[in-house]
Each structure stands twice: as C-alpha cells, then as structure tokens.
PDB file of C-alpha atoms in Angstrom:
ATOM      1  CA  MET X   1     -13.460  21.255   3.219  1.00 41.00           C
ATOM      2  CA  ILE X   2     -15.510  18.872   5.340  1.00 42.00           C
ATOM      3  CA  ASP X   3     -18.542  19.770   3.228  1.00 45.00           C
ATOM      4  CA  ASP X   4     -16.766  18.178   0.241  1.00 46.00           C
ATOM      5  CA  LEU X   5     -17.027  14.806   1.965  1.00 43.00           C
ATOM      6  CA  PHE X   6     -20.797  15.102   2.159  1.00 42.00           C
ATOM      7  CA  SER X   7     -21.535  16.685  -1.194  1.00 54.00           C
ATOM      8  CA  GLU X   8     -24.209  15.435  -3.524  1.00 63.00           C
ATOM      9  CA  PRO X   9     -22.918  12.511  -5.622  1.00 62.00           C
ATOM     10  CA  ASN X  10     -24.285  14.134  -8.777  1.00 64.00           C
ATOM     11  CA  GLY X  11     -23.001  17.619  -7.973  1.00 61.00           C
ATOM     12  CA  SER X  12     -25.087  20.355  -9.522  1.00 59.00           C
ATOM     13  CA  ALA X  13     -26.569  18.118 -12.221  1.00 58.00           C
ATOM     14  CA  ILE X  14     -30.289  18.250 -12.822  1.00 67.00           C
ATOM     15  CA  GLN X  15     -32.096  15.656 -10.740  1.00 69.00           C
ATOM     16  CA  ARG X  16     -35.672  14.495 -10.864  1.00 73.00           C
ATOM     17  CA  THR X  17     -37.578  11.518  -9.515  1.00 75.00           C
ATOM     18  CA  GLU X  18     -39.073   9.443 -12.297  1.00 72.00           C
ATOM     19  CA  LEU X  19     -41.251   6.383 -12.558  1.00 78.00           C
ATOM     20  CA  ARG X  20     -40.341   4.269 -15.555  1.00 75.00           C
ATOM     21  CA  THR X  21     -41.203   1.043 -17.311  1.00 83.00           C
ATOM     22  CA  GLY X  22     -38.553  -0.568 -19.454  1.00 85.00           C
ATOM     23  CA  PRO X  23     -35.450  -2.705 -19.313  1.00 90.00           C
ATOM     24  CA  PRO X  24     -34.030  -3.019 -15.789  1.00 89.00           C
ATOM     25  CA  LEU X  25     -31.448  -0.365 -14.983  1.00 90.00           C
ATOM     26  CA  ASP X  26     -28.886  -2.994 -13.968  1.00 92.00           C
ATOM     27  CA  TYR X  27     -29.196  -4.470 -17.473  1.00 94.00           C
ATOM     28  CA  ILE X  28     -28.617  -1.029 -18.995  1.00 95.00           C
ATOM     29  CA  ALA X  29     -25.652  -0.436 -16.665  1.00 94.00           C
ATOM     30  CA  GLU X  30     -24.122  -3.757 -17.728  1.00 96.00           C
ATOM     31  CA  LYS X  31     -24.459  -2.831 -21.414  1.00 97.00           C
ATOM     32  CA  VAL X  32     -22.928   0.625 -20.890  1.00 97.00           C
ATOM     33  CA  GLN X  33     -20.073  -0.925 -18.882  1.00 97.00           C
ATOM     34  CA  ASN X  34     -19.389  -3.383 -21.722  1.00 98.00           C
ATOM     35  CA  ALA X  35     -19.442  -0.537 -24.248  1.00 98.00           C
ATOM     36  CA  ILE X  36     -16.879   1.367 -22.156  1.00 98.00           C
ATOM     37  CA  LYS X  37     -14.612  -1.703 -22.130  1.00 98.00           C
ATOM     38  CA  HIS X  38     -14.909  -2.132 -25.907  1.00 98.00           C
ATOM     39  CA  ILE X  39     -14.265   1.554 -26.608  1.00 98.00           C
ATOM     40  CA  HIS X  40     -11.224   1.385 -24.318  1.00 98.00           C
ATOM     41  CA  ARG X  41      -9.926  -1.608 -26.284  1.00 98.00           C
ATOM     42  CA  ALA X  42     -10.466   0.170 -29.620  1.00 98.00           C
ATOM     43  CA  TYR X  43      -8.534   3.181 -28.317  1.00 98.00           C
ATOM     44  CA  THR X  44      -5.694   1.056 -26.929  1.00 97.00           C
ATOM     45  CA  GLU X  45      -5.407  -1.016 -30.114  1.00 97.00           C
ATOM     46  CA  GLY X  46      -5.630   2.070 -32.325  1.00 96.00           C
ATOM     47  CA  ARG X  47      -2.996   3.933 -30.324  1.00 95.00           C
ATOM     48  CA  SER X  48      -0.489   1.092 -30.807  1.00 95.00           C
ATOM     49  CA  ALA X  49      -1.448  -0.307 -34.224  1.00 95.00           C
ATOM     50  CA  ILE X  50      -2.079   2.789 -36.345  1.00 93.00           C
ATOM     51  CA  PRO X  51       1.056   4.540 -37.643  1.00 92.00           C
ATOM     52  CA  ASP X  52       1.567   8.099 -36.397  1.00 88.00           C
ATOM     53  CA  ASP X  53       2.532   9.482 -39.796  1.00 85.00           C
ATOM     54  CA  LEU X  54      -0.773   8.921 -41.592  1.00 79.00           C
ATOM     55  CA  SER X  55      -2.151  12.300 -42.631  1.00 74.00           C
ATOM     56  CA  TYR X  56      -4.118  14.037 -45.317  1.00 73.00           C
ATOM     57  CA  PRO X  57      -1.881  16.365 -47.309  1.00 66.00           C
ATOM     58  CA  LEU X  58      -2.190  20.134 -47.250  1.00 62.00           C
ATOM     59  CA  ALA X  59      -4.986  21.576 -49.344  1.00 56.00           C
ATOM     60  CA  SER X  60      -3.954  22.720 -52.792  1.00 59.00           C
ATOM     61  CA  ASN X  61      -4.263  26.374 -51.752  1.00 58.00           C
ATOM     62  CA  GLY X  62      -1.781  25.719 -48.927  1.00 61.00           C
ATOM     63  CA  LEU X  63      -4.041  27.276 -46.282  1.00 58.00           C
ATOM     64  CA  ALA X  64      -5.261  24.153 -44.546  1.00 63.00           C
ATOM     65  CA  SER X  65      -2.946  22.224 -42.277  1.00 68.00           C
ATOM     66  CA  PRO X  66      -2.649  18.475 -42.636  1.00 72.00           C
ATOM     67  CA  ILE X  67      -5.078  16.311 -40.713  1.00 79.00           C
ATOM     68  CA  SER X  68      -3.758  13.381 -38.741  1.00 83.00           C
ATOM     69  CA  ILE X  69      -5.766  10.333 -39.686  1.00 87.00           C
ATOM     70  CA  LYS X  70      -4.794   8.593 -36.435  1.00 91.00           C
ATOM     71  CA  GLU X  71      -5.388  11.469 -33.993  1.00 91.00           C
ATOM     72  CA  ASP X  72      -8.081  13.537 -35.698  1.00 88.00           C
ATOM     73  CA  LEU X  73     -10.159  10.957 -37.524  1.00 88.00           C
ATOM     74  CA  ILE X  74      -9.823   7.801 -35.422  1.00 94.00           C
ATOM     75  CA  LEU X  75      -8.594   8.355 -31.867  1.00 96.00           C
ATOM     76  CA  GLY X  76     -10.342  11.709 -31.375  1.00 95.00           C
ATOM     77  CA  PRO X  77     -13.832  10.320 -32.026  1.00 97.00           C
ATOM     78  CA  ILE X  78     -13.025   7.234 -29.918  1.00 98.00           C
ATOM     79  CA  GLU X  79     -11.962   9.511 -27.028  1.00 97.00           C
ATOM     80  CA  ASP X  80     -15.221  11.448 -27.370  1.00 98.00           C
ATOM     81  CA  ALA X  81     -17.322   8.249 -27.396  1.00 98.00           C
ATOM     82  CA  PHE X  82     -15.412   7.001 -24.345  1.00 98.00           C
ATOM     83  CA  ARG X  83     -15.943  10.258 -22.442  1.00 98.00           C
ATOM     84  CA  LYS X  84     -19.662  10.320 -23.208  1.00 98.00           C
ATOM     85  CA  SER X  85     -20.062   6.657 -22.255  1.00 98.00           C
ATOM     86  CA  VAL X  86     -18.264   7.145 -18.936  1.00 98.00           C
ATOM     87  CA  VAL X  87     -20.392  10.223 -18.175  1.00 97.00           C
ATOM     88  CA  ALA X  88     -23.562   8.248 -18.985  1.00 96.00           C
ATOM     89  CA  TYR X  89     -22.406   5.396 -16.730  1.00 96.00           C
ATOM     90  CA  LEU X  90     -21.617   7.761 -13.878  1.00 96.00           C
ATOM     91  CA  ALA X  91     -25.001   9.470 -14.304  1.00 93.00           C
ATOM     92  CA  LEU X  92     -26.800   6.122 -14.362  1.00 94.00           C
ATOM     93  CA  LEU X  93     -25.129   5.148 -11.091  1.00 93.00           C
ATOM     94  CA  ASN X  94     -25.752   8.562  -9.491  1.00 92.00           C
ATOM     95  CA  LEU X  95     -22.051   9.454  -9.367  1.00 93.00           C
ATOM     96  CA  LEU X  96     -22.061  12.172 -12.016  1.00 92.00           C
ATOM     97  CA  ALA X  97     -19.987  14.555  -9.894  1.00 92.00           C
ATOM     98  CA  LEU X  98     -16.958  12.335 -10.606  1.00 94.00           C
ATOM     99  CA  ALA X  99     -17.127  13.491 -14.239  1.00 94.00           C
ATOM    100  CA  ASN X 100     -16.055  16.973 -13.078  1.00 93.00           C
ATOM    101  CA  ASP X 101     -12.503  15.589 -12.878  1.00 93.00           C
ATOM    102  CA  HIS X 102     -11.659  16.188 -16.538  1.00 90.00           C
ATOM    103  CA  ALA X 103      -8.356  14.338 -16.176  1.00 96.00           C
ATOM    104  CA  LEU X 104     -10.318  11.196 -15.292  1.00 97.00           C
ATOM    105  CA  PHE X 105     -10.998  10.317 -18.920  1.00 97.00           C
ATOM    106  CA  GLY X 106      -7.352  10.448 -19.999  1.00 96.00           C
ATOM    107  CA  ARG X 107      -6.298   8.414 -16.965  1.00 97.00           C
ATOM    108  CA  LEU X 108      -8.885   5.780 -17.754  1.00 98.00           C
ATOM    109  CA  LEU X 109      -7.950   5.661 -21.438  1.00 97.00           C
ATOM    110  CA  ARG X 110      -4.287   5.153 -20.521  1.00 96.00           C
ATOM    111  CA  SER X 111      -5.109   2.494 -17.928  1.00 97.00           C
ATOM    112  CA  SER X 112      -4.740  -1.220 -18.539  1.00 97.00           C
ATOM    113  CA  PRO X 113      -7.869  -3.289 -19.205  1.00 97.00           C
ATOM    114  CA  GLU X 114      -7.536  -4.725 -15.685  1.00 98.00           C
ATOM    115  CA  GLN X 115      -7.270  -1.256 -14.115  1.00 98.00           C
ATOM    116  CA  LEU X 116     -10.337  -0.118 -16.070  1.00 98.00           C
ATOM    117  CA  ARG X 117     -12.261  -3.219 -14.950  1.00 97.00           C
ATOM    118  CA  GLN X 118     -11.338  -2.517 -11.325  1.00 97.00           C
ATOM    119  CA  TRP X 119     -12.442   1.115 -11.641  1.00 97.00           C
ATOM    120  CA  LEU X 120     -15.764   0.091 -13.212  1.00 97.00           C
ATOM    121  CA  ASN X 121     -16.347  -2.486 -10.469  1.00 95.00           C
ATOM    122  CA  ARG X 122     -15.602   0.132  -7.798  1.00 95.00           C
ATOM    123  CA  ILE X 123     -18.054   2.556  -9.414  1.00 95.00           C
ATOM    124  CA  THR X 124     -20.679  -0.192  -9.583  1.00 94.00           C
ATOM    125  CA  ARG X 125     -20.246  -0.963  -5.876  1.00 92.00           C
ATOM    126  CA  GLN X 126     -20.251   2.682  -4.789  1.00 93.00           C
ATOM    127  CA  GLY X 127     -23.043   3.873  -7.051  1.00 91.00           C
ATOM    128  CA  SER X 128     -26.765   3.361  -6.909  1.00 88.00           C
ATOM    129  CA  LEU X 129     -29.134   2.740  -9.782  1.00 84.00           C
ATOM    130  CA  LEU X 130     -32.027   3.823  -7.587  1.00 78.00           C
ATOM    131  CA  GLY X 131     -30.485   7.059  -6.299  1.00 71.00           C
ATOM    132  CA  GLU X 132     -30.270   5.820  -2.738  1.00 63.00           C
TER     133      GLU X 132
END
C-alpha cells in the first residue's frame, strides 16, 4: 500500500535515456495538449449535434447488423484518437502510469472544457519533460 505512493510515474513502461536534437519538448507538449482539447471539442460537439438514429441499413443478405454512423464511424474513431493523444501526453510528461486507469479516458471525454483544461494544467505541473 505505501509502496503505491512511491511507485514509478511511468509504471512498467519501457524507459531509456536518450539524447535528442529537435523541437523543444515543451513545444511538443503544447501541441499535443492543444490536439487533446480539439479532439475533446469534436467529441463533445459530435455527441450533441449528430442524431442518434443515423445508421447503415442491414446488408442485403440480412447477416450484418446495422452500423451506427454516429457511434461506430464518428465518435468511436474520435474516442480512439483522444485516448492515444492522452497516452502520448502522459508519456511525454513521464506520467504514463496514469493511463492504466482505463476509466480516465471516458471521464475526460465527459468532462467540460474547463475541467479538461484544469486536468491538463495539473498534469503539466506534476509531470516532467526531462524525466526528473
């Protein structure tokens, strides 16, 4: 129990020290954070603006079930992009272990833009681009 308080911030993820030349990591973190905010907005807008009853009809042979345009073709891929972006952001800030909470992504998607901004700011303050 007490060991949980002092666990590695990246859990069991692969770690390696690297020397790199390229755009500053804080610049990359800012871009990923903005992408997360935009994906969140697309999900929120899609959830409220797209009708629930849009679907492809059954296949002519009757074997295939209908596909929900909203859930399967729009919101599903947005959820996946959001999850992958959040995982990348957590990895960049050396907080990858937080991604083990699989309910995190749904909570963040259902949060308000202000709540998401607060969470991102908290992660930015608590994380480290340099692995310190």
